Tab-separated table of C-alpha atoms in Angstrom:
chain	number	residue	atom	x	y	z
A	1	MET	CA	-0.021	0.000	0.059
A	2	CYS	CA	2.763	2.491	0.855
A	3	ARG	CA	4.575	1.769	-2.401
A	4	LEU	CA	1.294	2.329	-4.327
A	5	LEU	CA	0.820	5.716	-2.495
A	6	VAL	CA	4.329	6.809	-3.322
A	7	PHE	CA	3.826	5.804	-7.073
A	8	THR	CA	0.536	7.687	-7.222
A	9	LEU	CA	1.834	10.813	-5.720
A	10	LEU	CA	4.897	10.777	-7.994
A	11	LEU	CA	2.701	10.226	-10.993
A	12	LEU	CA	0.799	13.347	-10.131
A	13	GLY	CA	3.783	15.385	-9.767
A	14	GLY	CA	3.995	15.646	-5.903
A	15	SER	CA	5.961	13.612	-3.440
A	16	ALA	CA	5.169	11.098	-0.544
A	17	TRP	CA	6.346	13.699	2.007
A	18	GLY	CA	3.403	16.135	2.148
A	19	GLU	CA	4.156	18.296	-1.017
A	20	PRO	CA	0.958	18.908	-2.995
A	21	PRO	CA	0.618	17.308	-6.512
A	22	VAL	CA	1.735	19.701	-9.300
A	23	LEU	CA	-0.092	20.547	-12.508
A	24	ARG	CA	2.016	21.904	-15.307
A	25	MET	CA	0.511	24.711	-17.215
A	26	VAL	CA	1.549	27.191	-19.898
A	27	SER	CA	0.831	30.914	-20.389
A	28	ASN	CA	2.470	33.947	-22.129
A	29	GLU	CA	3.721	37.196	-20.783
A	30	PHE	CA	1.056	39.916	-21.162
A	31	PRO	CA	1.005	42.502	-18.506
A	32	PRO	CA	-1.071	43.269	-16.348
A	33	TYR	CA	-2.677	39.819	-16.604
A	34	VAL	CA	0.495	37.541	-16.679
A	35	GLY	CA	4.151	38.307	-16.254
A	36	LYS	CA	7.298	36.881	-14.530
A	37	ASP	CA	8.198	40.216	-12.982
A	38	LEU	CA	4.593	41.261	-11.867
A	39	PRO	CA	3.429	40.923	-8.330
A	40	GLN	CA	2.385	37.407	-7.878
A	41	GLN	CA	3.129	37.017	-11.585
A	42	GLY	CA	-0.053	38.771	-12.458
A	43	PHE	CA	-3.878	38.389	-11.826
A	44	TYR	CA	-4.309	35.159	-13.746
A	45	VAL	CA	-1.504	33.473	-12.231
A	46	ALA	CA	-2.346	34.412	-8.676
A	47	LEU	CA	-6.042	33.270	-9.265
A	48	VAL	CA	-5.050	29.978	-10.831
A	49	ARG	CA	-2.718	29.216	-7.943
A	50	ARG	CA	-5.523	30.019	-5.443
A	51	VAL	CA	-7.990	27.843	-7.214
A	52	LEU	CA	-5.482	24.891	-7.447
A	53	ALA	CA	-4.618	25.449	-3.619
A	54	GLU	CA	-8.193	24.972	-2.827
A	55	GLN	CA	-7.840	21.339	-4.382
A	56	ASN	CA	-4.387	20.861	-2.627
A	57	LEU	CA	-2.648	21.219	-5.919
A	58	ASP	CA	0.347	23.231	-6.976
A	59	LEU	CA	1.124	25.000	-10.172
A	60	GLU	CA	4.286	24.648	-12.344
A	61	LEU	CA	4.063	27.487	-14.787
A	62	HIS	CA	5.892	27.747	-17.993
A	63	PHE	CA	5.874	30.708	-20.391
A	64	GLN	CA	5.814	30.441	-24.145
A	65	PRO	CA	4.732	32.859	-27.045
A	66	PRO	CA	0.959	32.535	-27.728
A	67	ALA	CA	1.079	30.433	-30.913
A	68	ARG	CA	3.441	27.929	-29.317
A	69	ALA	CA	1.430	27.846	-25.879
A	70	HIS	CA	-1.612	27.102	-27.938
A	71	ALA	CA	0.055	24.173	-29.767
A	72	SER	CA	1.926	22.856	-26.635
A	73	VAL	CA	-1.419	22.371	-24.704
A	74	ALA	CA	-3.389	21.209	-27.641
A	75	THR	CA	-0.882	18.321	-28.076
A	76	GLY	CA	-0.929	17.444	-24.273
A	77	GLN	CA	2.504	18.802	-23.440
A	78	PHE	CA	0.749	20.691	-20.575
A	79	ALA	CA	-2.355	20.050	-18.418
A	80	ALA	CA	-3.865	23.306	-19.324
A	81	ALA	CA	-3.266	26.968	-20.621
A	82	PHE	CA	-4.472	30.322	-19.686
A	83	PRO	CA	-5.912	32.963	-20.414
A	84	MET	CA	-7.639	32.312	-23.637
A	85	LEU	CA	-10.734	33.685	-25.325
A	86	ARG	CA	-13.469	31.111	-26.397
A	87	THR	CA	-13.808	30.680	-30.139
A	88	PRO	CA	-15.538	27.966	-32.167
A	89	GLU	CA	-12.153	26.697	-33.387
A	90	ARG	CA	-10.772	26.440	-29.766
A	91	GLU	CA	-13.966	24.798	-28.582
A	92	ARG	CA	-13.113	21.871	-30.832
A	93	GLU	CA	-9.775	21.426	-29.114
A	94	PHE	CA	-10.367	22.575	-25.459
A	95	LEU	CA	-12.551	22.309	-22.540
A	96	ASP	CA	-13.163	25.871	-21.089
A	97	SER	CA	-13.287	26.644	-17.352
A	98	GLU	CA	-15.771	28.850	-16.071
A	99	PRO	CA	-14.835	32.574	-16.936
A	100	LEU	CA	-11.931	33.992	-15.192
A	101	LEU	CA	-12.388	37.605	-16.290
A	102	LEU	CA	-14.550	39.746	-18.477
A	103	VAL	CA	-12.592	42.219	-20.702
A	104	ARG	CA	-13.704	44.881	-23.111
A	105	SER	CA	-11.506	46.105	-25.972
A	106	TYR	CA	-11.055	49.684	-27.095
A	107	LEU	CA	-9.185	51.914	-29.427
A	108	PHE	CA	-6.208	53.669	-27.828
A	109	VAL	CA	-4.669	56.645	-29.646
A	110	ARG	CA	-2.358	59.472	-28.723
A	111	ALA	CA	-3.904	62.258	-26.618
A	112	ASP	CA	-3.652	64.775	-29.667
A	113	SER	CA	-5.073	62.185	-32.165
A	114	ALA	CA	-8.105	63.164	-34.401
A	115	LEU	CA	-9.293	59.599	-34.621
A	116	THR	CA	-12.852	59.037	-33.141
A	117	GLY	CA	-13.705	55.445	-33.961
A	118	LEU	CA	-13.851	52.541	-36.310
A	119	ALA	CA	-14.962	54.683	-39.375
A	120	ASP	CA	-11.657	56.523	-39.142
A	121	LEU	CA	-9.335	53.474	-39.418
A	122	PRO	CA	-9.006	52.558	-42.971
A	123	GLY	CA	-5.668	53.584	-44.347
A	124	LYS	CA	-4.260	53.832	-40.751
A	125	ARG	CA	-1.376	51.752	-39.075
A	126	SER	CA	-2.049	49.604	-36.076
A	127	CYS	CA	0.425	47.770	-33.763
A	128	HIS	CA	-0.317	44.360	-32.042
A	129	LEU	CA	1.442	41.263	-30.627
A	130	GLN	CA	3.131	38.683	-32.777
A	131	ASP	CA	0.925	35.616	-33.750
A	132	SER	CA	-2.221	37.334	-32.270
A	133	ASN	CA	-5.386	38.703	-33.652
A	134	GLN	CA	-7.023	42.046	-32.763
A	135	PRO	CA	-10.507	42.534	-31.750
A	136	GLU	CA	-12.941	41.266	-34.448
A	137	PRO	CA	-13.872	44.737	-35.961
A	138	VAL	CA	-10.275	45.685	-36.431
A	139	GLN	CA	-9.084	42.270	-37.527
A	140	ARG	CA	-11.691	42.310	-40.467
A	141	LEU	CA	-10.017	45.716	-41.489
A	142	VAL	CA	-6.650	44.130	-41.361
A	143	GLU	CA	-7.626	41.052	-43.382
A	144	SER	CA	-9.096	43.273	-46.016
A	145	GLY	CA	-6.062	45.185	-46.276
A	146	SER	CA	-7.541	48.427	-45.076
A	147	VAL	CA	-5.265	48.653	-41.909
A	148	LYS	CA	-1.657	47.630	-41.814
A	149	VAL	CA	-0.162	46.009	-38.533
A	150	GLU	CA	3.199	46.375	-36.943
A	151	ARG	CA	4.055	43.220	-34.881
A	152	VAL	CA	5.936	43.369	-31.629
A	153	ALA	CA	6.779	41.100	-28.727
A	154	GLN	CA	5.353	43.222	-26.053
A	155	MET	CA	2.484	45.647	-25.985
A	156	ALA	CA	4.428	48.407	-24.236
A	157	GLN	CA	6.374	48.548	-27.603
A	158	CYS	CA	3.215	49.445	-29.311
A	159	PHE	CA	2.554	52.403	-27.148
A	160	GLU	CA	6.081	53.765	-27.686
A	161	MET	CA	5.489	53.464	-31.481
A	162	LEU	CA	2.118	55.248	-30.869
A	163	THR	CA	4.064	58.137	-29.021
A	164	ARG	CA	6.454	58.510	-31.837
A	165	GLY	CA	3.830	58.378	-34.597
A	166	ARG	CA	4.997	55.051	-36.190
A	167	VAL	CA	1.491	53.866	-35.609
A	168	ASP	CA	-1.922	55.521	-35.393
A	169	PHE	CA	-3.872	53.281	-32.921
A	170	VAL	CA	-3.691	50.164	-30.619
A	171	ALA	CA	-6.612	47.926	-30.212
A	172	LEU	CA	-6.598	46.261	-26.868
A	173	SER	CA	-8.568	45.405	-23.622
A	174	ASP	CA	-8.958	48.118	-21.224
A	175	TYR	CA	-6.831	46.619	-18.561
A	176	GLY	CA	-3.993	45.649	-21.074
A	177	GLY	CA	-4.203	49.119	-22.751
A	178	TRP	CA	-3.758	51.292	-19.761
A	179	ALA	CA	-1.130	48.937	-18.160
A	180	ALA	CA	0.996	49.312	-21.497
A	181	ALA	CA	0.370	52.967	-21.430
A	182	GLN	CA	1.747	53.082	-17.887
A	183	GLN	CA	5.056	51.712	-19.184
A	184	ALA	CA	5.313	54.100	-22.163
A	185	THR	CA	7.614	57.185	-21.957
A	186	ALA	CA	4.528	59.449	-22.345
A	187	GLY	CA	2.765	57.661	-19.452
A	188	PRO	CA	-1.118	57.384	-19.416
A	189	ALA	CA	-1.513	60.993	-19.914
A	190	GLY	CA	-0.186	60.629	-23.401
A	191	PHE	CA	-2.986	58.617	-24.710
A	192	LYS	CA	-6.701	58.392	-24.758
A	193	ARG	CA	-9.299	55.724	-25.245
A	194	VAL	CA	-11.967	56.580	-28.015
A	195	GLY	CA	-15.176	55.191	-29.254
A	196	ALA	CA	-17.527	52.585	-27.914
A	197	PRO	CA	-16.122	49.141	-26.880
A	198	LEU	CA	-14.933	47.208	-30.000
A	199	SER	CA	-15.777	43.854	-28.414
A	200	GLN	CA	-16.079	42.135	-25.106
A	201	GLY	CA	-15.113	38.527	-24.065
A	202	LEU	CA	-14.501	36.214	-21.245
A	203	LEU	CA	-11.250	34.871	-20.514
A	204	HIS	CA	-10.850	31.156	-19.631
A	205	LEU	CA	-8.294	28.431	-18.505
A	206	VAL	CA	-8.582	25.620	-21.139
A	207	TRP	CA	-7.920	22.012	-20.825
A	208	PRO	CA	-6.994	19.787	-23.989
A	209	ARG	CA	-9.860	17.467	-24.966
A	210	GLN	CA	-7.321	14.682	-26.040
A	211	ASP	CA	-6.323	14.291	-22.314
A	212	PRO	CA	-8.784	11.797	-20.687
A	213	ARG	CA	-8.281	13.569	-17.277
A	214	SER	CA	-9.316	17.091	-18.648
A	215	ALA	CA	-13.069	16.672	-17.860
A	216	GLU	CA	-12.593	15.641	-14.306
A	217	ARG	CA	-9.886	18.465	-13.810
A	218	ALA	CA	-12.159	20.990	-15.423
A	219	ALA	CA	-15.093	20.177	-13.115
A	220	ALA	CA	-12.993	20.220	-10.076
A	221	PHE	CA	-11.342	23.616	-11.069
A	222	ASN	CA	-14.747	25.094	-11.624
A	223	ARG	CA	-16.065	23.991	-8.274
A	224	ALA	CA	-13.126	25.530	-6.607
A	225	LEU	CA	-13.351	28.847	-8.602
A	226	GLY	CA	-17.002	29.164	-7.711
A	227	GLU	CA	-16.185	28.718	-4.085
A	228	LEU	CA	-13.514	31.459	-4.251
A	229	ARG	CA	-16.048	33.850	-5.987
A	230	ARG	CA	-18.632	33.227	-3.320
A	231	ARG	CA	-16.078	34.103	-0.573
A	232	GLY	CA	-14.938	37.278	-2.327
A	233	VAL	CA	-11.524	36.085	-3.116
A	234	VAL	CA	-11.653	36.748	-6.910
A	235	ALA	CA	-12.871	40.219	-6.461
A	236	GLN	CA	-10.135	40.941	-4.065
A	237	LEU	CA	-7.460	39.730	-6.318
A	238	GLU	CA	-8.913	41.935	-9.024
A	239	ARG	CA	-8.714	45.016	-6.872
A	240	GLU	CA	-5.113	44.085	-5.933
A	241	LEU	CA	-3.548	43.016	-9.178
A	242	LEU	CA	-5.388	44.795	-12.075
A	243	PRO	CA	-5.044	48.388	-12.834
A	244	SER	CA	-7.702	50.971	-11.990
A	245	LEU	CA	-9.732	51.964	-15.056
A	246	PRO	CA	-11.041	55.405	-15.907
A	247	GLU	CA	-14.675	55.937	-15.813
A	248	PRO	CA	-16.165	55.021	-19.213
A	249	GLU	CA	-17.084	57.917	-21.321
A	250	PRO	CA	-20.777	58.373	-22.247
A	251	GLN	CA	-21.519	57.187	-25.782
A	252	ALA	CA	-24.019	59.013	-27.993
A	253	ALA	CA	-25.343	55.800	-29.443
A	254	SER	CA	-24.847	52.241	-28.518
A	255	ARG	CA	-24.346	49.456	-30.957
A	256	PRO	CA	-24.130	45.564	-30.304
A	257	LEU	CA	-20.734	44.496	-29.288
A	258	ASN	CA	-18.940	42.066	-31.678
A	259	ASN	CA	-17.773	38.861	-30.365
A	260	PRO	CA	-13.862	38.911	-29.943
A	261	ALA	CA	-11.587	37.110	-32.238
A	262	GLY	CA	-8.210	35.513	-31.419
A	263	ARG	CA	-6.551	37.205	-28.476
A	264	GLY	CA	-8.096	40.797	-28.536
A	265	ARG	CA	-7.137	41.171	-24.966
C-alpha cells in the first residue's frame, strides 16, 4: 500500500512527503494579466494558484509565445493553458473553465489624435502582438488590407510606437491598454481611449480535449473557482492586481458588441 501511494503521488507530480501534487500549465507574458516580474506573476497566475490550492494542488508554470503555448497544450504537453478567449475553433480542441475575467476592448490613440472610432481606421496603421489577432472589427479591416499592422513582442512597444507616430492606434483590452500605457515614456496622460467598446469577451483556462483527465480536472477547477468567487477572493485579487480603469465615457449611441476574435485582450 505504501509503495502504491508513493507511485501515485509521483505520477501526479508531488511527493510522498506532504508536498501537493503539481499541474504543469503554460501561459504567455502579457501585463497586467501575466508576467514573470509582476506581483504574484499577475492576476491570472495568482487566481489559478488560489484555485489549485483549494484542491491541494500546486502550479508549475511555463511561459511560451501565444502560438506555441496554444500548440503545446493542444498536443498534451501541458495540463492546461491560460488565459484564452473562447472561439468555435478552440472549442473543438479545448474544454473551457468557467470565466476568469470579462474584458472589453477599445481603441487607444495619442492624446492629440483626431481619430474617433472605427470609421476613421481605413488607411491607418495599427500595432499588435506577434501571432495574435486584434478585436474582431479591427481584425476584419486588417484582413481586408484596409489597416496595416506592426508586430511586436510586448504591448508596451506598441505604445512607444504610438508616441512616436509610427502607428496610429492600438486596439486592446481596457486593462491591457492602460497597463501598457503606464510603461510608455509618455505615460497614461499621453494617450486616450476613443469610441465605444470594440468587443467584449470572457477569458478562460483551457484543458486539452485529447487528455482523458481533462473533464474531471475542469469540473474540479470550476467548483473551486465558484467557491472563491462566493467568498470574495476573486474580487479581492482583481482589486489588488489589475489596474484601476478610468470611468467610461458616455456614448451618444450604442451598438451591439462584436464577439472577440483571437486574442483581442
